[in-house]
Coordinates of C-alpha atoms and ligand atoms in Angstrom, one line a residue:
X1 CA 128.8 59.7 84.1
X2 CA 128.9 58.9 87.5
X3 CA 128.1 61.6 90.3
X4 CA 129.4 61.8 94.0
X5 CA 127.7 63.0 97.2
X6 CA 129.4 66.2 97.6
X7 CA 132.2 66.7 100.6
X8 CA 131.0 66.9 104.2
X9 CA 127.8 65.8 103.4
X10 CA 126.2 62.4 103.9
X11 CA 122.9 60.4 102.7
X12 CA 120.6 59.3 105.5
X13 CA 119.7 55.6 104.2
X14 CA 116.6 53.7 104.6
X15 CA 118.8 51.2 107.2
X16 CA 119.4 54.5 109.6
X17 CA 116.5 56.9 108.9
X18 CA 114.2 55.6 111.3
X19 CA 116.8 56.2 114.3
X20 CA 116.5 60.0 112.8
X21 CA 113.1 59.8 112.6
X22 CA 113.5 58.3 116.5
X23 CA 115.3 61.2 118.2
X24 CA 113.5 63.6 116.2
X25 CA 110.1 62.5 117.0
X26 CA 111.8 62.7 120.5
X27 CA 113.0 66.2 120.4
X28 CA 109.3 67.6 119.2
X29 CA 107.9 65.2 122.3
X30 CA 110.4 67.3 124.7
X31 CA 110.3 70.7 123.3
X32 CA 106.1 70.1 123.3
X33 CA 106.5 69.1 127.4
X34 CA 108.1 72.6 127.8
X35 CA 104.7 74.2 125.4
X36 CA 107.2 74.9 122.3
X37 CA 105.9 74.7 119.1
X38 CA 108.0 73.8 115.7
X39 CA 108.5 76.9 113.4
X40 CA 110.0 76.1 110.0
X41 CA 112.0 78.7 108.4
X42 CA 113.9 78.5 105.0
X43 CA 116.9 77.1 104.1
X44 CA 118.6 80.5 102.5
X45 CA 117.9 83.9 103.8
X46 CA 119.6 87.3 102.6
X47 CA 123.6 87.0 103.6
X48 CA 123.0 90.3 105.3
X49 CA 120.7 89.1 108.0
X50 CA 123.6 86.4 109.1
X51 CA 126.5 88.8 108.7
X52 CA 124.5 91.7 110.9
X53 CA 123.6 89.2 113.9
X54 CA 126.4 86.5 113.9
X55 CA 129.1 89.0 113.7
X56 CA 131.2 90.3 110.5
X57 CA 134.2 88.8 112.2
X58 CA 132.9 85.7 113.2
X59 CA 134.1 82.4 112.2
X60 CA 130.8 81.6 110.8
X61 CA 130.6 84.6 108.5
X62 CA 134.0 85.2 107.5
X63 CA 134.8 81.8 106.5
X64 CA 131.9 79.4 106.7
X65 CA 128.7 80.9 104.7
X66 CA 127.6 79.6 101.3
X67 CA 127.0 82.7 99.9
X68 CA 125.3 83.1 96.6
X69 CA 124.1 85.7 94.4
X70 CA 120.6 84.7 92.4
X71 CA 119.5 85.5 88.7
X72 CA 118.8 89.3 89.7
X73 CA 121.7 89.9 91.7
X74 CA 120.5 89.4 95.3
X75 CA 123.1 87.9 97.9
X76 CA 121.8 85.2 99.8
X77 CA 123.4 82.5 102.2
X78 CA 122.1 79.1 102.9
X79 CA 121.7 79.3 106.9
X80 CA 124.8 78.5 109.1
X81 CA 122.5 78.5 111.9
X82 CA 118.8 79.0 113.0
X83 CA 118.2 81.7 115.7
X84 CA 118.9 85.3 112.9
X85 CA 115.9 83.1 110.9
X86 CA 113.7 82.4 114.3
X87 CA 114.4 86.0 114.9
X88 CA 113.7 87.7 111.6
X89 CA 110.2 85.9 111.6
X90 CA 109.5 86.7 114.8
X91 CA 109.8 90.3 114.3
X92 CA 108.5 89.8 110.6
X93 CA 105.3 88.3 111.8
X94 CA 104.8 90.6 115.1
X95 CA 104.8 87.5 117.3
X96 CA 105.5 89.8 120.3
X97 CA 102.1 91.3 119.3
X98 CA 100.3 87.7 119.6
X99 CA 102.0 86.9 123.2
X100 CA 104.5 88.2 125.6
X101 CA 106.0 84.7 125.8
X102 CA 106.8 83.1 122.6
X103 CA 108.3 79.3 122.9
X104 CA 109.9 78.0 119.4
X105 CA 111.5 75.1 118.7
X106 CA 113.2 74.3 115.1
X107 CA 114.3 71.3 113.4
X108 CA 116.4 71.4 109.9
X109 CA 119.7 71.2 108.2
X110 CA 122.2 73.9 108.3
X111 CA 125.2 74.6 106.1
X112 CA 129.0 75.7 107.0
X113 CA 131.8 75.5 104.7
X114 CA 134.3 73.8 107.4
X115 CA 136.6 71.0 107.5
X116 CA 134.9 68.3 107.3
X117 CA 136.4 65.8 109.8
X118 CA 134.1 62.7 112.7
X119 CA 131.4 65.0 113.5
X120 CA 131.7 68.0 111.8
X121 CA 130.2 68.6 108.3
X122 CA 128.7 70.7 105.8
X123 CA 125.5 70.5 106.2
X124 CA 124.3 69.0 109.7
X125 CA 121.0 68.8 110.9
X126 CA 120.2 70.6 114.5
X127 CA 117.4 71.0 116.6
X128 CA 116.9 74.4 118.5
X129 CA 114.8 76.0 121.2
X130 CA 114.0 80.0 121.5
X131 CA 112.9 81.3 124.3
X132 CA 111.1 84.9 123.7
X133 CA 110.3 87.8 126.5
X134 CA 111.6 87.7 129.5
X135 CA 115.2 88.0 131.1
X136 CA 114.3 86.6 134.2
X137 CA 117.0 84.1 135.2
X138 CA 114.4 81.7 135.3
X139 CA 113.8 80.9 131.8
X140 CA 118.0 80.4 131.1
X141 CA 117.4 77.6 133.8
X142 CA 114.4 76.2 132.3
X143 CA 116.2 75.7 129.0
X144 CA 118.8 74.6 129.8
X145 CA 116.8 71.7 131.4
X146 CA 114.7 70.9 128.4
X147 CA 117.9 69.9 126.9
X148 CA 119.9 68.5 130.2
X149 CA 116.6 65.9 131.0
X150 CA 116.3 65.1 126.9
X151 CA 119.7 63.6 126.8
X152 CA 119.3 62.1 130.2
X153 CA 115.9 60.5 129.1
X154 CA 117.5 59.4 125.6
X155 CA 119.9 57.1 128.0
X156 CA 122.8 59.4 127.3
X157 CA 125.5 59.2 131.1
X158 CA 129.0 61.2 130.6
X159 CA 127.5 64.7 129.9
X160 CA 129.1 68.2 131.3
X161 CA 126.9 70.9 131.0
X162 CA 129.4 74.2 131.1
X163 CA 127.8 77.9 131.9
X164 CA 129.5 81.3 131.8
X165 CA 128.0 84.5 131.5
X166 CA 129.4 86.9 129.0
X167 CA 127.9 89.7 130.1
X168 CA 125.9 93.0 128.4
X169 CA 127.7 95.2 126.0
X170 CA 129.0 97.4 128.8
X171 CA 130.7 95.0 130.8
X172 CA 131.6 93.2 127.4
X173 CA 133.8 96.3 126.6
X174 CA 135.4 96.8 130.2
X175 CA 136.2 92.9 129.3
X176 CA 137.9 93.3 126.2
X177 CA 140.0 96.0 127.2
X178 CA 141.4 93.8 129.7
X179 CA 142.0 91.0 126.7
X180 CA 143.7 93.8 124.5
X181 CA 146.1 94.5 127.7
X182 CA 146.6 90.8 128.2
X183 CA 147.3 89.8 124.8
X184 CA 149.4 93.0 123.3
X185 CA 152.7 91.6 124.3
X186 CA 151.8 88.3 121.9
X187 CA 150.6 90.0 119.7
X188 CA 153.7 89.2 116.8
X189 CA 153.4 85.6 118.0
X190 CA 149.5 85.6 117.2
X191 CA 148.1 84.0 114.1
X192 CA 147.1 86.1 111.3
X193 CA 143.3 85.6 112.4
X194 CA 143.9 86.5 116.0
X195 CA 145.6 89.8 114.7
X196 CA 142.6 90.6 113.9
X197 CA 140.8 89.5 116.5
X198 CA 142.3 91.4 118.6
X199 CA 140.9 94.6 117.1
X200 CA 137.7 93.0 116.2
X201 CA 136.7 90.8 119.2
X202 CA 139.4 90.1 121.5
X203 CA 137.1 87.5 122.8
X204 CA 137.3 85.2 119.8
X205 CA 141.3 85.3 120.7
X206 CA 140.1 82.4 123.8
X207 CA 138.4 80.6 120.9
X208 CA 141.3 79.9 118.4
X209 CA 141.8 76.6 117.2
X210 CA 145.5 77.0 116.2
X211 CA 147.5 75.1 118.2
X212 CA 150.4 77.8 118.9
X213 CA 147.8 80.5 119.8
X214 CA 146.6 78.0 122.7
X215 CA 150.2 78.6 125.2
X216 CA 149.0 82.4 124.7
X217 CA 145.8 82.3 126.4
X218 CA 147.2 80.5 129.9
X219 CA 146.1 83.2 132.4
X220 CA 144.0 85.4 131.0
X221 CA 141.8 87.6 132.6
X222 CA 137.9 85.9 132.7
X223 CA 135.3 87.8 131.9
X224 CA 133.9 86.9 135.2
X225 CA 135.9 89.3 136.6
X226 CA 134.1 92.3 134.4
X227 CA 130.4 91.2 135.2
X228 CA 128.8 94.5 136.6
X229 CA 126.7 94.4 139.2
X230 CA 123.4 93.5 137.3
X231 CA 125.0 90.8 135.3
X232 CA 126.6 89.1 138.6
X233 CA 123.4 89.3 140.0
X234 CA 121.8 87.2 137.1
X235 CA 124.8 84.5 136.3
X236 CA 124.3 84.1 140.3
X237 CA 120.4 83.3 139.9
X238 CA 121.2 80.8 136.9
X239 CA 123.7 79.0 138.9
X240 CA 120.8 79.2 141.8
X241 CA 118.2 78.0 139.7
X242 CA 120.0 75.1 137.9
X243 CA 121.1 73.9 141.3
X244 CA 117.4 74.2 143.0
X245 CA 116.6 71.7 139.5
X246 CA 119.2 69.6 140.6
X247 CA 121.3 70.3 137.5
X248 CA 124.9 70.0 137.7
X249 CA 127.2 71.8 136.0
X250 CA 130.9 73.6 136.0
X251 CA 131.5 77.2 135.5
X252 CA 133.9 77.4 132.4
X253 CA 135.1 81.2 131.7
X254 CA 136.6 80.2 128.7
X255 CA 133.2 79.7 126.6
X256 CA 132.5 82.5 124.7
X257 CA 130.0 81.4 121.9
X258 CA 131.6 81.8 118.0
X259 CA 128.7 84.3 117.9
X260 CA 128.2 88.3 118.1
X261 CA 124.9 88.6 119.3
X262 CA 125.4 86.5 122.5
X263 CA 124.9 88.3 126.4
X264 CA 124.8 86.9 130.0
X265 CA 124.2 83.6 130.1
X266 CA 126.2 81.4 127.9
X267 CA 126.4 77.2 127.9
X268 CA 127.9 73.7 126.2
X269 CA 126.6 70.3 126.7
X270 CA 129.4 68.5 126.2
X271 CA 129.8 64.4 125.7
X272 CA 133.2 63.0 126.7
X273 CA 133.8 60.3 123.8
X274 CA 133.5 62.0 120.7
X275 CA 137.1 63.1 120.1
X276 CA 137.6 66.5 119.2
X277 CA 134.2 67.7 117.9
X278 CA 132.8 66.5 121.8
X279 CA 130.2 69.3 122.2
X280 CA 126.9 68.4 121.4
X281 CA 124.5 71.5 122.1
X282 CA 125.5 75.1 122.4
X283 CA 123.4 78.6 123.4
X284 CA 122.3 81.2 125.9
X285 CA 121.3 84.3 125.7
X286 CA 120.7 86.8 123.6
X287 CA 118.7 90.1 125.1
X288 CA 120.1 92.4 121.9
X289 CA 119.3 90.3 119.1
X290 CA 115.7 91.4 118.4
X291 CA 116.4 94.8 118.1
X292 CA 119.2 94.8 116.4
X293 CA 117.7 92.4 113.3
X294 CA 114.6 95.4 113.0
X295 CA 112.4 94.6 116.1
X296 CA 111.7 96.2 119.9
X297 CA 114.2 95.4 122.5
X298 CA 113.3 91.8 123.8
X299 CA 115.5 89.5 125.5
X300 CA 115.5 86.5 124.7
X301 CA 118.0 83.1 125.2
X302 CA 118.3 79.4 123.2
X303 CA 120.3 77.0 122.2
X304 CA 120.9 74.6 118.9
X305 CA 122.2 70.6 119.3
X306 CA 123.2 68.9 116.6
X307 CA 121.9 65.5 115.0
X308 CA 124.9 63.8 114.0
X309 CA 126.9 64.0 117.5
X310 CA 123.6 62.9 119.7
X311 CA 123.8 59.9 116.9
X312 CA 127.2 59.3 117.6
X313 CA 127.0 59.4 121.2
X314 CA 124.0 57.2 121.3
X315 CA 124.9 54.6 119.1
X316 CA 128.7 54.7 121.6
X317 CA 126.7 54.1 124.5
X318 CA 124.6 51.3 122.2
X319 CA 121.0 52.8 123.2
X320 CA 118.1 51.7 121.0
X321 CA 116.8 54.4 118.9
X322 CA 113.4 52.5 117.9
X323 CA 113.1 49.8 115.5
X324 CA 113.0 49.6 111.6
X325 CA 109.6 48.7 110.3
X326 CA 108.3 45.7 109.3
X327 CA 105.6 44.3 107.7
X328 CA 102.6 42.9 110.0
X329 CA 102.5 40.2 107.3
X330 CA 103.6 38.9 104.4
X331 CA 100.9 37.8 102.0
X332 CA 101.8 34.1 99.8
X333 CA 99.8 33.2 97.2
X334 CA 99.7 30.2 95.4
X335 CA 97.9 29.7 92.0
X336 CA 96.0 31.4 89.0
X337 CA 92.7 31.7 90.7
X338 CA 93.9 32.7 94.0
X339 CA 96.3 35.7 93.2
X340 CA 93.4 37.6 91.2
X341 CA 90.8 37.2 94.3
X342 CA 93.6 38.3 96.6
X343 CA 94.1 41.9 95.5
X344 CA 90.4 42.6 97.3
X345 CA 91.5 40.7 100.5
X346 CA 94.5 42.0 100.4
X347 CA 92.8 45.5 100.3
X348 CA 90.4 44.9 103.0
X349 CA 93.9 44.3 105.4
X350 CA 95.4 47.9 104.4
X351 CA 92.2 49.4 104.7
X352 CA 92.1 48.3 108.4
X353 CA 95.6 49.9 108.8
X354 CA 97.9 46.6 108.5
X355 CA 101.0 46.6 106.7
X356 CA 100.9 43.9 104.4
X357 CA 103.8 43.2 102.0
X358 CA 103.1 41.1 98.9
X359 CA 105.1 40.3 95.3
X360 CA 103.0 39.5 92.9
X361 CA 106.6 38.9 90.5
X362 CA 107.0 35.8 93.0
X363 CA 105.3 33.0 92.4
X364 CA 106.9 29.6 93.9
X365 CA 106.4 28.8 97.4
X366 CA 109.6 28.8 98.7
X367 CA 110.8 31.7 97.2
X368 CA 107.3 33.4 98.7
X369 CA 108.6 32.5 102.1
X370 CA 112.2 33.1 101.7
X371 CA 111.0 36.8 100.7
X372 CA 108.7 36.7 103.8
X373 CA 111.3 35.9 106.1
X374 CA 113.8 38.8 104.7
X375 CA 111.0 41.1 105.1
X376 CA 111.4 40.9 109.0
X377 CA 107.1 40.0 108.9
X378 CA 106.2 38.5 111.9
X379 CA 103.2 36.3 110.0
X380 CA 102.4 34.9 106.9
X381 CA 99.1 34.9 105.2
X382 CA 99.0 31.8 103.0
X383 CA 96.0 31.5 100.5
X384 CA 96.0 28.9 97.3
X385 CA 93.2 27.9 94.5
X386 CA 91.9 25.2 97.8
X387 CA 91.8 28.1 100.4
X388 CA 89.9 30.0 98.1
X389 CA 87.0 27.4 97.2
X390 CA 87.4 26.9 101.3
X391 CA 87.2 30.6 101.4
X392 CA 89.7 30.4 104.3
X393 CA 93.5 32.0 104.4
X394 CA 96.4 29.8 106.4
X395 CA 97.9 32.4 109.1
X396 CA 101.7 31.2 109.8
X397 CA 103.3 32.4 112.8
X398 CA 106.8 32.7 111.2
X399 CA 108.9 33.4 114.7
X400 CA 106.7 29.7 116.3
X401 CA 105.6 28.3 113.0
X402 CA 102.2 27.9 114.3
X403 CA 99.0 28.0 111.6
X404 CA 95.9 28.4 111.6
X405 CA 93.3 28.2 109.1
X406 CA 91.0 31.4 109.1
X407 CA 87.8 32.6 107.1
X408 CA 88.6 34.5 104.6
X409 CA 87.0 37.0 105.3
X410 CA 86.9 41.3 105.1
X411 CA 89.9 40.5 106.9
X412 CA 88.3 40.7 110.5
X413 CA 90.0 37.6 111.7
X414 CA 93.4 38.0 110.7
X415 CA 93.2 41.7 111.9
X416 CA 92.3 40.4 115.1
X417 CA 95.4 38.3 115.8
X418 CA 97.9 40.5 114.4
X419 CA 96.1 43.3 116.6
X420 CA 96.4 41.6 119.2
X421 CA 100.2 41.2 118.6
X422 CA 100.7 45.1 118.5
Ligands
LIG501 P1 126.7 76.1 117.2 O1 125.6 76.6 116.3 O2 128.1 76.3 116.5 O3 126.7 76.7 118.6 O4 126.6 74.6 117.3 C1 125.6 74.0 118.1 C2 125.7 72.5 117.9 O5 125.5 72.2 116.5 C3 127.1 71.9 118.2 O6 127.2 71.6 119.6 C4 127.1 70.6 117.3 O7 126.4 69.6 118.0 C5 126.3 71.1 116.1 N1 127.2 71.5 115.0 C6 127.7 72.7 114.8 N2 128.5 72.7 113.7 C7 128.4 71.5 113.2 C8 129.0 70.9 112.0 N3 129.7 71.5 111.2 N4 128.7 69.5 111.8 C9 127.9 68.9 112.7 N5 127.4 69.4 113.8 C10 127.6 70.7 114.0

């Protein structure tokens, strides 16, 4: 019986992980910069705690979720996303006890039953940043610039960072009163899913994929125009701030985040190049999430990137993500004598931290060296019955073919050179 990888999922294979292990290592690097530190939540919570924050009606929930019910009957999903987890052990551990500020950051595979399609998949892997306790435009800045100078420093060019603000709740509802008045007339012409968007969240009708709902939305009000006072005030201090850090960015009404729980501030990073799935990070903020998931009203605002896409547009732009590893050496041993004696040198190298490959199923020369050289070793280590009565090793330079004959010793001398080489 043979078993496939199940659709919209993929294997990360030894010949790729280590540029995953590159711009992950990266990430934590950043988000530490900024004083974040990683929190590592599960992969399933209860369904409830996704449907409550996302949004019943949201894409996510109503379409996407793996839901699943366990042996006694409990309804879990695996997580679509990772600010409702972030959240829940926030208030679950009484982190706004501990500090007034709490910086997170979050790294992990997430789940969505989607079309799978270049970019999009089942399960994806994102990294994310949540910013706890304060609403002061300053912070939407800030991180929004962890992530703007992160893809800048990774080599990335061609990025448009996009802002709205979507408002509070109150302005939120002037807003979609002035969607419902602006979209009744289509209404018939809507698809099924708008229909009930337009009762639900008329918001998600600027949102719609379906390619005859798009003529619809051409001159719509923007929810710019619905910003009370307050909320003007603070999109106008974001836009301040991001200039004063030398950001750039456009104003884009039209971004209204797939999900319920988002207010004011509200941003994309997008990457021109990567066809239709082009935007690479997505957040903002989201001051009524807290409280609304059983904790005290704390604002808060984030964001979540995805894995795959920042691969993509990397490896477009051909930027080096790090380098597979090799050995330091190879190890070649030649007769009876020599390869029981070895296993103690050999031992004396990894115990002063080299990376020494060696086959003891290999026992000619050439096929020694052949191995050597598809290892990607930079030196070989030749020892025979001779070397041993010698008590010396041969050390090859494989890239110059230099050798040179060395005591064989705890390893000192050889560790030396190849030090030297780091
Ligand atoms: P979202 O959580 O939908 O705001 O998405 C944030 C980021 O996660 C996006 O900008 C993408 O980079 C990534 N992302 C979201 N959904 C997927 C998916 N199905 N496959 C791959 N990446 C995804």
């Amino acid at each position: 019986m043979k078993y496939n990888i199940p659709r919209g999922t993929f294997d990360i294979l030894p010949q790729d992980s280590y540029k995953w292990q590159f711009v992950m290592d990266s990430f934590r690097k950043i988000a530490s910069r900024f004083g974040y530190e990683e929190i590592s939540t599960p992969i399933f919570e209860t369904a409830e705690l996704f449907e409550r924050s996302s949004g019943e009606s949201s894409d996510v929930v109503q379409k996407e979720m793996y839901r699943f019910t366990d042996r006694k009957e409990r309804i879990f999903a695996l997580r679509p996303e990772g600010t409702a987890p972030v959240v829940r052990s926030y208030v679950e551990n009484h982190m706004d006890v501990l500090s007034s500020r709490t910086k997170l950051y979050y790294i992990g595979p997430m789940f969505r039953y989607d079309r799978p399609q270049a970019g999009r998949y089942r399960q994806f892997y994102q990294y994310g940043i949540e910013f706890i306790g304060s609403d002061n435009p300053y912070y939407d800045a800030e991180v929004i610039a962890i992530e703007m100078l992160w893809l800048q420093e990774l080599g990335l060019k061609n990025l448009r960072l996009e802002i709205n603000s979507v408002g509070c709740p109150t302005c939120a509802a002037d807003y979609d009163a002035a969607l419902r008045e602006f979209f009744r007339p289509a209404l018939q012409d809507l698809c099924p899913d708008c229909v009930k968007r337009f009762d639900l969240k008329p918001r998600r009708l600027l949102d719609c994929k379906v390619a005859s709902c798009k003529p619809f939305r051409v001159g719509a009000p923007s929810q710019l125009d619905y910003l009370d006072a307050p909320c003007t005030e603070h999109f106008a201090k974001v836009c301040e701030s991001l200039t004063a850090m030398d950001i750039s960015y456009i104003i884009n009404p039209a971004i209204v985040r797939g999900l319920d729980y988002y207010t004011n501030t509200a941003f994309e990073v997008i990457y021109e190049g990567l066809g239709a799935q082009n935007s690479l990070a997505g957040g903002g903020r989201y001051n009524g999430l807290i409280e609304q998931i059983g904790g005290k009203s704390i604002p808060a605002i984030g964001f979540a990137g995805g894995f795959e896409r920042l691969l993509l547009a990397l490896e477009k732009e051909q930027i080096e993500l790090g380098k597979r590893i090799c050995p330091d050496a190879y190890l070649i041993c030649l007769g009876e004598k020599a390869r029981v004696a070895i296993y103690t040198y050999l031992n004396h190298l990894r115990q002063k931290g080299l990376y020494i490959e060696y086959d003891p199923d290999k026992s000619s020369l050439k096929a020694q060296f052949k191995a050597a050289d598809t290892s990607g070793a930079s030196y070989a280590i030749i020892v025979g019955d001779s070397e041993l009565e010698a008590k010396t090793v041969n050390l090859k330079n494989l890239v110059t073919g230099e050798q040179v004959s060395l005591p064989l010793d705890g390893g000192e001398a050889v560790y030396a050179i190849l030090h030297q080489d780091h």
